[in-house]
Coordinates of C-alpha atoms in Angstrom, one line a residue:
M135 CA -32.6 21.8 84.2
K136 CA -35.6 19.5 83.1
F137 CA -36.9 22.3 81.1
V138 CA -34.5 22.9 79.2
G139 CA -34.1 18.7 79.0
K140 CA -37.4 18.8 77.5
I141 CA -36.6 22.0 75.1
L142 CA -33.5 20.1 73.5
L143 CA -35.3 16.4 73.5
S144 CA -38.7 18.3 71.6
L145 CA -36.1 20.3 69.0
L146 CA -34.4 16.8 68.5
V147 CA -37.6 15.3 68.0
I148 CA -38.6 18.0 65.5
L149 CA -35.4 18.1 63.7
L150 CA -35.3 14.4 63.0
A151 CA -39.2 14.4 61.8
L152 CA -38.2 17.1 59.5
V153 CA -35.1 14.9 58.7
I154 CA -37.6 12.2 58.1
V155 CA -39.9 13.8 56.2
L156 CA -37.4 15.8 53.7
Y157 CA -36.2 12.1 53.4
L158 CA -39.3 11.0 52.3
L159 CA -40.3 14.1 50.0
L160 CA -36.7 13.7 48.3
Q161 CA -37.7 10.0 47.2
T162 CA -41.1 11.6 45.9
R163 CA -41.2 12.7 42.1
W164 CA -41.4 16.7 44.3
G165 CA -38.4 15.8 45.9
A166 CA -36.6 14.3 42.6
S167 CA -38.0 17.6 40.9
W168 CA -36.9 20.2 43.4
L169 CA -33.2 18.6 43.7
S170 CA -33.2 18.6 39.5
R171 CA -34.0 22.8 39.8
T172 CA -31.9 23.3 43.1
V173 CA -28.9 22.1 41.4
S174 CA -29.8 23.5 37.7
Q175 CA -30.2 27.1 39.3
H176 CA -26.9 27.1 40.8
S177 CA -24.6 25.0 38.6
S178 CA -23.1 25.5 35.3
Y179 CA -25.1 22.1 34.4
Q180 CA -28.7 20.6 33.5
L181 CA -30.2 17.7 36.1
A182 CA -33.2 15.9 35.2
V183 CA -34.2 13.2 38.0
G184 CA -37.3 11.1 37.6
K185 CA -36.8 9.5 40.9
L186 CA -34.6 9.2 44.3
E187 CA -34.5 5.8 46.1
H188 CA -32.7 4.8 48.9
N189 CA -33.2 1.6 51.2
F190 CA -31.6 1.0 54.3
S191 CA -31.3 -3.1 53.4
A192 CA -28.4 -1.3 51.4
P193 CA -27.7 2.1 53.3
S194 CA -24.5 2.9 51.6
H195 CA -26.4 3.4 48.1
L196 CA -28.2 6.0 46.3
I197 CA -30.2 5.4 43.3
L198 CA -31.6 7.7 40.9
H199 CA -34.3 7.4 38.1
D200 CA -34.1 8.5 34.4
V201 CA -31.5 10.8 35.1
S202 CA -30.2 13.3 32.3
F203 CA -27.6 15.6 33.2
G204 CA -24.8 17.3 31.3
H205 CA -23.8 20.9 30.5
K206 CA -26.3 23.9 29.8
T207 CA -26.7 24.6 26.5
R208 CA -25.1 21.5 25.4
P209 CA -27.0 17.8 24.9
A210 CA -27.2 15.5 27.6
T211 CA -23.6 14.1 28.6
L212 CA -25.6 11.2 30.8
V213 CA -29.5 9.6 30.1
A214 CA -29.7 6.7 31.7
K215 CA -32.3 4.8 33.4
S216 CA -31.1 4.7 36.2
V217 CA -28.0 5.5 38.3
D218 CA -26.4 4.1 41.5
L219 CA -24.3 6.3 44.2
G220 CA -22.3 4.0 46.4
L221 CA -22.1 6.1 49.2
S222 CA -18.8 6.5 52.0
A223 CA -17.6 7.7 54.8
G224 CA -15.3 10.0 52.9
Q225 CA -18.5 12.0 51.5
F226 CA -18.1 14.4 54.2
S227 CA -15.0 15.6 53.2
R228 CA -15.4 14.9 49.4
P229 CA -18.9 15.2 48.6
L230 CA -18.6 14.7 44.8
H231 CA -16.5 11.6 45.1
F232 CA -18.5 8.2 45.4
A233 CA -17.5 4.9 46.4
S234 CA -19.3 4.1 42.9
V235 CA -21.4 5.0 40.6
L236 CA -22.9 2.4 38.6
L237 CA -24.8 3.9 35.0
N238 CA -27.3 1.7 34.2
Q239 CA -29.0 1.2 30.4
G240 CA -28.7 4.7 29.0
T241 CA -26.4 6.7 26.4
L242 CA -23.0 8.6 28.2
R243 CA -21.7 10.9 25.3
I244 CA -17.5 11.6 26.1
T245 CA -16.5 15.1 24.9
S246 CA -13.7 17.4 25.7
K247 CA -16.5 19.3 28.4
T248 CA -17.6 15.9 30.0
S249 CA -13.8 15.3 30.7
Q250 CA -13.8 17.8 32.8
L251 CA -16.6 16.8 34.8
P252 CA -16.3 17.6 39.2
L253 CA -17.3 13.7 39.8
S254 CA -15.2 11.1 40.7
A255 CA -15.7 7.7 42.1
A256 CA -13.0 4.4 43.5
R257 CA -15.2 2.3 40.6
L258 CA -17.6 3.4 37.6
Q259 CA -19.3 0.7 36.3
L260 CA -21.4 0.8 32.9
S261 CA -24.7 -1.7 32.4
E262 CA -25.8 -2.0 29.0
M263 CA -25.1 1.4 27.9
A264 CA -24.3 3.3 24.4
V265 CA -21.3 5.2 24.6
S266 CA -19.7 7.7 22.3
S267 CA -16.4 9.5 22.2
H268 CA -15.0 11.8 20.2
H269 CA -12.6 13.3 22.3
D270 CA -10.7 10.9 23.9
M271 CA -8.1 8.5 22.8
L272 CA -10.2 6.2 21.2
P273 CA -13.3 8.0 19.3
L274 CA -15.9 5.0 19.0
D275 CA -19.3 4.6 19.2
A276 CA -20.6 1.8 21.0
Q277 CA -24.0 -0.2 22.1
H278 CA -24.3 -2.8 25.0
V279 CA -21.5 -1.4 26.7
N280 CA -20.7 -3.0 29.9
G281 CA -17.6 -3.0 32.4
G282 CA -16.1 -0.2 34.6
V283 CA -12.9 2.0 35.2
M284 CA -11.1 1.9 38.7
P285 CA -9.9 4.7 40.0
W286 CA -12.6 6.8 37.9
Q287 CA -10.6 10.3 38.2
P288 CA -11.5 12.6 35.3
E289 CA -9.2 14.6 33.8
A290 CA -9.4 17.9 31.2
T291 CA -7.6 15.6 28.2
S292 CA -8.9 12.4 29.1
F293 CA -12.5 11.3 30.5
I294 CA -11.4 8.1 32.3
G295 CA -8.3 9.9 33.9
N296 CA -4.7 8.9 33.8
N297 CA -4.3 6.6 36.5
A298 CA -6.8 3.5 36.0
S299 CA -7.3 0.4 35.3
F300 CA -10.6 -0.6 32.7
Q301 CA -12.3 -3.2 30.8
F302 CA -15.1 -2.9 29.0
S303 CA -17.0 -5.7 26.6
A304 CA -19.6 -4.2 23.8
G305 CA -21.8 -5.8 21.8
S306 CA -21.5 -3.7 18.7
L307 CA -18.9 -1.0 18.6
T308 CA -17.7 1.6 15.2
F309 CA -14.1 3.0 15.6
K310 CA -12.7 5.1 12.9
D311 CA -16.0 3.7 10.8
I312 CA -14.6 0.5 11.6
P313 CA -17.4 -1.8 12.6
A314 CA -16.9 -4.5 15.2
R315 CA -19.1 -6.9 17.7
N316 CA -18.4 -8.5 20.6
V317 CA -15.5 -6.7 21.6
L318 CA -13.8 -6.9 24.9
I319 CA -10.7 -4.5 25.8
E320 CA -8.7 -4.5 28.8
G321 CA -5.5 -2.4 29.9
R322 CA -4.7 0.6 32.1
I323 CA -3.5 4.3 32.1
R324 CA -0.5 5.3 33.9
S325 CA 0.6 9.0 33.7
K326 CA -0.7 9.1 30.4
Q327 CA 0.5 6.0 28.8
L328 CA -2.0 3.8 27.6
E329 CA -1.6 0.0 27.7
L330 CA -4.3 -2.0 25.8
S331 CA -3.3 -5.8 27.5
N332 CA -6.2 -8.0 25.4
M333 CA -8.4 -6.5 22.4
G334 CA -10.7 -8.8 20.5
A335 CA -13.5 -8.6 18.4
D336 CA -15.5 -9.9 15.8
V337 CA -14.2 -7.7 12.6
A338 CA -15.4 -8.8 8.3
R339 CA -17.1 -11.5 9.8
G340 CA -13.7 -12.7 11.1
S341 CA -11.6 -12.3 14.4
V342 CA -9.4 -9.3 15.3
T343 CA -7.4 -10.0 18.7
A344 CA -4.4 -7.7 19.4
S345 CA -2.2 -6.1 21.9
A346 CA -0.7 -2.7 22.2
Q347 CA 0.6 0.3 23.8
R348 CA 0.7 4.1 23.1
D349 CA 3.2 6.3 24.7
E350 CA 3.2 10.2 25.9
Q351 CA 4.2 11.6 22.5
G352 CA 1.7 9.6 20.7
S353 CA 3.8 6.8 19.9
W354 CA 2.4 3.2 19.6
Q355 CA 3.7 -0.5 19.8
V356 CA 1.4 -3.3 18.7
S357 CA 3.0 -6.5 20.4
T358 CA 0.6 -8.5 18.7
L359 CA -2.5 -8.2 15.9
R360 CA -3.7 -10.8 14.6
L361 CA -6.7 -11.1 11.9
N362 CA -8.5 -14.4 11.4
N363 CA -10.5 -15.2 8.4
L364 CA -11.5 -11.3 7.2
R365 CA -14.6 -11.3 5.1
L366 CA -14.1 -7.5 3.9
Q367 CA -15.6 -5.3 1.2
S368 CA -15.0 -1.8 0.9
S369 CA -15.8 0.8 -1.7
K370 CA -12.2 2.5 -2.0
T371 CA -10.0 2.1 -4.6
L372 CA -6.0 -0.1 -3.2
A373 CA -4.7 3.1 -2.9
E374 CA -7.3 4.2 -0.9
F375 CA -7.8 1.6 1.7
L376 CA -4.3 1.9 2.3
Q377 CA -3.7 5.4 2.6
P378 CA -4.5 5.3 6.5
L379 CA -1.8 3.3 7.2
L380 CA 0.5 6.3 5.6
M381 CA -1.4 8.9 7.9
L382 CA -1.0 7.1 11.2
P383 CA 1.3 7.9 14.0
A384 CA 4.2 6.7 14.9
V385 CA 4.0 2.5 14.9
H386 CA 5.6 -0.1 15.6
F387 CA 4.4 -3.7 15.1
E388 CA 6.1 -6.7 16.6
R389 CA 4.3 -8.8 15.1
V390 CA 1.5 -8.9 12.4
D391 CA -0.5 -12.0 11.5
V392 CA -3.0 -12.6 8.7
T393 CA -4.5 -15.9 8.4
D394 CA -7.2 -17.0 5.4
A395 CA -8.4 -13.3 4.5
R396 CA -10.6 -12.2 1.8
L397 CA -10.7 -8.5 1.0
E398 CA -12.5 -6.5 -2.1
G399 CA -12.6 -3.5 -3.5
Q400 CA -13.2 -1.1 -6.4
N401 CA -11.1 -2.9 -9.0
W402 CA -9.2 -5.0 -6.8
A403 CA -9.7 -7.9 -4.6
V404 CA -7.3 -10.5 -2.6
T405 CA -8.6 -13.7 -1.8
D406 CA -7.2 -16.4 0.9
L407 CA -4.6 -14.6 1.8
N408 CA -2.0 -15.1 4.6
L409 CA 0.5 -12.7 6.1
A410 CA 3.4 -12.4 8.5
L411 CA 4.6 -9.3 9.4
K412 CA 7.8 -8.7 12.2
N413 CA 9.2 -6.0 13.5
I414 CA 8.3 -3.0 11.3
T415 CA 8.0 0.8 12.1
L416 CA 5.4 3.2 10.2
R417 CA 6.3 6.4 10.7
D418 CA 5.4 9.9 8.9
G419 CA 4.7 8.0 5.8
D420 CA 7.8 5.5 5.7
W421 CA 8.4 2.8 7.6
E422 CA 11.7 2.0 9.7
S423 CA 13.3 -1.5 10.5
E424 CA 16.5 -3.5 12.5
D425 CA 15.8 -6.4 11.5
G426 CA 12.4 -7.2 10.2
S427 CA 10.8 -9.8 7.9
L428 CA 7.4 -10.1 5.9
S429 CA 5.9 -13.6 4.5
M430 CA 2.8 -13.4 2.4
N431 CA 1.0 -15.8 0.3
A432 CA -2.4 -16.1 -1.3
S433 CA -4.7 -17.5 -4.0
S434 CA -5.1 -14.7 -6.0
F435 CA -4.5 -11.1 -6.1
V436 CA -6.3 -8.6 -8.6
N437 CA -5.7 -4.8 -9.3
G438 CA -7.7 -3.3 -12.6
A439 CA -6.6 -5.4 -15.4
L440 CA -3.2 -7.6 -13.5
L441 CA -4.2 -10.8 -11.8
L442 CA -1.8 -13.0 -10.5
N443 CA -2.8 -16.2 -9.0
D444 CA -1.1 -17.7 -6.0
P445 CA 1.8 -14.9 -5.2
I446 CA 4.3 -15.7 -2.9
V447 CA 6.5 -12.8 -1.6
N448 CA 9.0 -13.2 1.2
M449 CA 11.0 -10.0 2.2
T450 CA 13.7 -9.2 5.3
F451 CA 13.8 -5.5 6.0
S452 CA 17.2 -3.9 7.3
P453 CA 18.3 -0.1 7.9
Q454 CA 19.9 -0.4 4.4
G455 CA 16.7 -1.0 2.7
A456 CA 15.0 -4.3 2.2
A457 CA 15.2 -7.2 0.3
L458 CA 13.4 -9.4 -1.8
T459 CA 13.9 -13.0 -0.7
Q460 CA 11.5 -14.7 -3.1
F461 CA 8.8 -13.7 -5.2
S462 CA 7.1 -15.9 -7.3
S463 CA 3.7 -16.1 -9.2
R464 CA 1.6 -17.3 -11.9
W465 CA 0.4 -14.7 -14.3
V466 CA -1.2 -14.5 -17.8
N467 CA -0.8 -18.4 -18.0
G468 CA 2.8 -18.5 -17.3
L469 CA 5.1 -17.9 -14.3
I470 CA 6.9 -15.3 -13.1
R471 CA 9.9 -15.3 -10.3
A472 CA 12.7 -12.6 -9.1
S473 CA 14.7 -12.0 -6.0
G474 CA 16.5 -8.8 -5.5
N475 CA 17.1 -6.1 -2.9
W476 CA 15.8 -2.4 -2.8
T477 CA 18.2 -0.3 -0.7
R478 CA 17.4 3.3 0.8
S479 CA 20.4 5.3 0.0
D480 CA 20.0 5.7 -3.6
K481 CA 16.5 4.1 -3.7
K482 CA 17.4 1.6 -5.9
L483 CA 15.7 -1.9 -7.0
T484 CA 18.3 -4.3 -7.6
L485 CA 17.3 -7.4 -9.6
D486 CA 19.4 -10.6 -8.9
D487 CA 17.7 -12.9 -11.3
V488 CA 14.5 -12.8 -12.8
V489 CA 12.6 -15.2 -14.9
I490 CA 9.5 -15.0 -17.2
A491 CA 8.4 -18.0 -18.5
G492 CA 5.1 -19.0 -20.9
L493 CA 2.8 -15.6 -20.5
E494 CA -0.1 -14.9 -22.7
Y495 CA 0.1 -11.4 -22.2
T496 CA -2.0 -8.3 -24.1
L497 CA -0.1 -5.1 -23.6
P498 CA -2.6 -2.6 -21.7
P499 CA -3.7 0.3 -23.9
A500 CA -1.7 2.7 -21.9
W501 CA 1.4 0.7 -21.6
R502 CA 3.4 3.5 -23.8
A503 CA 2.4 5.9 -21.3
F504 CA 3.7 4.2 -18.6
W505 CA 6.8 3.6 -20.1
L506 CA 7.0 7.6 -20.1
S507 CA 5.6 8.4 -16.9
R508 CA 8.0 9.3 -13.9
L509 CA 8.6 6.6 -11.5
P510 CA 7.1 7.0 -7.6
A511 CA 9.2 8.9 -5.3
W512 CA 11.0 6.1 -3.3
L513 CA 12.0 4.0 -6.3
H514 CA 14.8 5.9 -8.7
A515 CA 16.6 3.2 -10.4
V516 CA 15.6 -0.6 -11.3
E517 CA 18.4 -2.8 -12.6
V518 CA 18.3 -6.4 -13.4
T519 CA 21.7 -8.4 -13.1
K520 CA 19.9 -11.8 -14.7
L521 CA 16.7 -12.1 -16.9
N522 CA 15.9 -14.8 -18.5
V523 CA 12.5 -15.2 -20.8
S524 CA 11.5 -18.1 -22.4
H525 CA 8.0 -19.0 -24.7
N526 CA 6.0 -16.3 -23.9
L527 CA 3.5 -14.9 -26.0
I528 CA 3.4 -11.2 -26.6
I529 CA 0.4 -9.1 -28.2
D530 CA -0.3 -5.1 -28.5
I531 CA -3.6 -4.7 -29.8
D532 CA -3.0 -1.1 -30.6
P533 CA -5.1 -0.1 -34.3
D534 CA -2.5 2.2 -35.3
F535 CA 0.7 -0.4 -35.2
P536 CA -0.9 -3.9 -33.6
F537 CA 2.0 -6.5 -33.3
Q538 CA 2.4 -10.2 -31.8
L539 CA 5.4 -12.6 -30.8
T540 CA 5.1 -15.7 -30.4
S541 CA 7.3 -18.0 -28.6
L542 CA 9.5 -15.1 -27.6
D543 CA 12.8 -16.2 -25.9
G544 CA 15.5 -13.5 -24.5
N545 CA 18.6 -13.2 -22.0
G546 CA 19.7 -9.7 -20.6
S547 CA 22.5 -9.0 -18.2
N548 CA 23.1 -5.8 -16.3
L549 CA 19.8 -4.2 -17.2
L550 CA 20.1 -0.9 -15.9
L551 CA 15.6 -0.3 -16.6
A552 CA 15.2 3.4 -14.9
R553 CA 17.5 5.7 -13.7
D554 CA 16.6 9.1 -12.4
R555 CA 13.2 8.1 -11.8
E556 CA 13.1 7.3 -15.6
W557 CA 12.0 4.2 -17.5
G558 CA 14.4 3.2 -20.2
I559 CA 17.2 0.8 -21.4
W560 CA 20.3 2.8 -19.6
G561 CA 22.9 -0.1 -19.4
G562 CA 23.6 -3.5 -19.9
N563 CA 23.0 -6.1 -22.5
L564 CA 19.7 -7.6 -24.2
S565 CA 18.8 -10.3 -26.8
F566 CA 15.8 -12.3 -27.5
N567 CA 14.5 -13.8 -30.4
A568 CA 10.8 -15.0 -31.6
A569 CA 9.6 -18.3 -33.2
E570 CA 7.0 -15.7 -35.4
A571 CA 6.2 -12.4 -35.2
T572 CA 3.7 -10.0 -36.9
F573 CA 4.5 -6.1 -37.0
N574 CA 1.2 -4.3 -38.4
R575 CA 0.0 -7.0 -40.6
V576 CA 3.4 -7.9 -41.8
D577 CA 4.6 -11.7 -41.0
L578 CA 7.8 -12.6 -39.7
R579 CA 9.8 -15.5 -38.8
H580 CA 12.4 -16.4 -35.9
P581 CA 13.0 -12.0 -35.5
S582 CA 15.6 -11.8 -33.1
L583 CA 17.5 -9.2 -32.4
A584 CA 20.4 -7.9 -29.8
L585 CA 21.5 -4.6 -28.2
T586 CA 24.1 -3.3 -25.8
A587 CA 23.6 0.3 -24.0
D588 CA 25.4 2.6 -21.9
S589 CA 24.8 5.9 -20.7
N590 CA 25.6 7.2 -23.9
A591 CA 24.3 5.3 -26.1
I592 CA 21.7 1.8 -27.1
N593 CA 23.2 0.3 -29.8
V594 CA 21.1 -2.4 -31.5
T595 CA 24.1 -5.2 -33.0
E596 CA 21.8 -7.4 -34.7
M597 CA 19.0 -7.4 -36.0
S598 CA 17.2 -10.0 -38.5
A599 CA 14.1 -11.4 -39.3
F600 CA 12.8 -13.8 -42.0
P601 CA 9.4 -12.2 -44.4
R602 CA 7.6 -14.4 -46.5
S603 CA 10.6 -14.4 -48.7
G604 CA 14.2 -13.3 -48.2
L605 CA 16.2 -12.2 -45.3
L606 CA 15.9 -8.9 -43.5
E607 CA 18.9 -7.5 -41.5
G608 CA 19.5 -4.2 -39.8
L609 CA 21.4 -2.4 -37.2
A610 CA 20.5 0.9 -35.1
T611 CA 21.6 3.1 -32.4
V612 CA 19.3 5.7 -30.2
S613 CA 21.3 8.3 -28.4
Q614 CA 20.2 8.8 -24.5
Q615 CA 20.0 12.3 -24.8
P616 CA 16.7 13.8 -24.0
Q617 CA 15.9 14.0 -27.8
R618 CA 16.6 10.8 -28.4
A619 CA 18.6 10.6 -32.3
F620 CA 18.2 7.7 -33.8
S621 CA 19.7 6.0 -37.1
L622 CA 18.4 2.8 -38.5
S623 CA 20.1 0.9 -41.4
L624 CA 18.0 -2.1 -43.2
H625 CA 19.4 -4.4 -45.8
G626 CA 16.8 -6.9 -47.5
R627 CA 17.9 -9.8 -49.7
E628 CA 15.5 -11.5 -52.3
T629 CA 12.3 -9.8 -50.1
P630 CA 9.0 -8.2 -51.1
L631 CA 10.4 -4.6 -52.0
N632 CA 6.8 -3.2 -50.7
L633 CA 7.6 -4.8 -47.3
L634 CA 7.7 -1.4 -45.8
Q635 CA 4.7 -0.3 -46.7
D636 CA 2.8 -1.2 -43.6
W637 CA 5.7 0.3 -41.5
G638 CA 4.9 3.8 -42.8
W639 CA 7.0 4.1 -45.9
P640 CA 5.6 4.6 -48.8
A641 CA 4.4 2.3 -51.5
V642 CA 7.5 0.9 -53.9
P643 CA 5.9 0.7 -57.3
L644 CA 7.4 -2.5 -57.3
T645 CA 6.3 -5.9 -56.1
E646 CA 9.1 -7.9 -57.1
N647 CA 11.5 -9.8 -55.0
G648 CA 14.8 -8.1 -54.6
E649 CA 17.4 -6.2 -52.8
L650 CA 16.2 -3.4 -50.8
T651 CA 18.4 -0.7 -48.2
L652 CA 16.8 1.6 -45.9
K653 CA 19.0 4.4 -44.3
M654 CA 17.2 6.3 -41.9
Q655 CA 17.6 9.5 -38.9
G656 CA 15.0 11.0 -36.7
S657 CA 14.1 11.7 -32.8
L658 CA 12.2 9.5 -30.7
A659 CA 11.9 12.5 -28.0
K660 CA 8.7 12.1 -26.2
D661 CA 7.1 15.0 -26.3
A662 CA 7.4 15.4 -30.5
P663 CA 5.8 13.7 -32.9
L664 CA 8.0 11.3 -34.5
K665 CA 7.5 12.1 -38.1
P666 CA 8.8 15.3 -38.9
S667 CA 11.8 14.3 -37.7
V668 CA 12.6 11.6 -39.9
N669 CA 15.2 11.9 -43.3
G670 CA 16.3 8.7 -45.0
S671 CA 16.2 6.8 -48.3
L672 CA 15.3 3.7 -49.8
S673 CA 17.0 2.1 -52.6
A674 CA 15.1 -0.9 -54.3
V675 CA 16.3 -2.9 -56.9
A676 CA 14.5 -6.4 -58.6
G677 CA 16.7 -7.5 -61.8
D678 CA 17.2 -4.3 -64.3
K679 CA 14.3 -2.5 -62.4
S680 CA 15.3 0.3 -59.2
V681 CA 13.6 2.8 -57.4
Q682 CA 15.2 5.3 -55.2
Q683 CA 13.5 7.3 -52.3
T684 CA 13.8 10.3 -50.0
V685 CA 12.5 11.4 -47.1
Q686 CA 13.4 15.0 -45.7
A687 CA 11.3 16.4 -42.4
G688 CA 9.2 14.0 -42.9
N689 CA 8.0 14.6 -46.2
L690 CA 8.0 11.7 -48.3
G691 CA 9.3 12.2 -52.7
S692 CA 10.7 9.9 -55.4
R693 CA 13.1 10.3 -57.9

């Protein structure tokens, strides 16, 4: 028995010696190299370890130095200066589940393959790591990342797992091409539901804070979103800048606050923007709201040639549509003010009260093309219940037919200015007058016009002006049918008989003042020229002299 005991003791000593030797060898570069080769040869992963370290002062921790790990034939998933593996008694039953994993000073690439790692831990910690994620719920690139996940149980669809709490900070982060600094993210995942309880970052020289949730279907609910003192510059047009809002999954905003923001892009800018948006959902390029509101003001807003100073907008939202409770702005040295509502059922904008005062406005070169263009799909009709225009200067510098109206006043009621997505005067009453006007180099004093419109025709019931001498009066009718057939009659008393020459009529061989009568018919169809459609006659009388001129299909003659 003593002999057997000695043999067992000797075997135990030898085994212990082998363990000690193996323990010491593994902590050499040769041991680290052997471990790397063994894992790489007997698995689908590629592992490289520079050195292993274990200290009896911390017996439950195994430290790997200069680590590179990832799937074969792919870029390394993890490159780290050190990886600290926390060991526990459960290691014997679950060797790839650790009490803790600490990644220090390296790079972590999160992909669909990364999420399928066989590793897990009660706690995953990152220290001064760079993280690149193009697969997970939040695609991002981040530097100087610190934080952790508890527990860490990666799954095929999520590197973090589907039941974990997390907290991360980053010195810098880029999320969907948006750079940020000093980032903090706290939240948790429960059964594929993501909750971001606290988010904060420095963005565009300002700050952003938010809290939000995402459900299993991918819909977001943003409880709070605050953007303060942003100074954002973009190379995009305004439409391109706002396009991502139309591409979002379903998002419900409980409250969005923007304070003192300055945004600038290609041919647009807004300064000192303050905005409060409540209870609105964006879905499939449209919006929904039960009881939402928008309050917005800015020092200035520029979009192309449009410049608004001190614009103020207040709106409320409901399932029926949107109510514009207040819109006002200073524009081209004047003031515009409006209120009204947009109804979803018929996509109609009804403005209850529109005031335009003191403008000094030069029409853009393409204003005629804009008038003939179709409205967007969300706007089928525009009606102005009450219009008041006062003391405006309107100028058109079109070289073919320039005009100017000085001190323009007017009013209108029940004006239907758009129907079936087409601009026009489809209904209502309108009248205006000016102190002075010039139409293609012809000066007029006190021009005035009044009209009524319905679905059949526009009837000009009063039209008058004072040229350099005498009085000019007229009537007109324009059909609402696509051909836009019109008739015009003008009568002048003691007016220059060649008055109409600069307006396209042939010269009259009489220079005196006298009486003239013009009767003309034609078509204002938008896709056809005017001249071939014109038929008319002009009678000019000065004392015992008279001239008769006729037009047939745009061809001018006299007799």
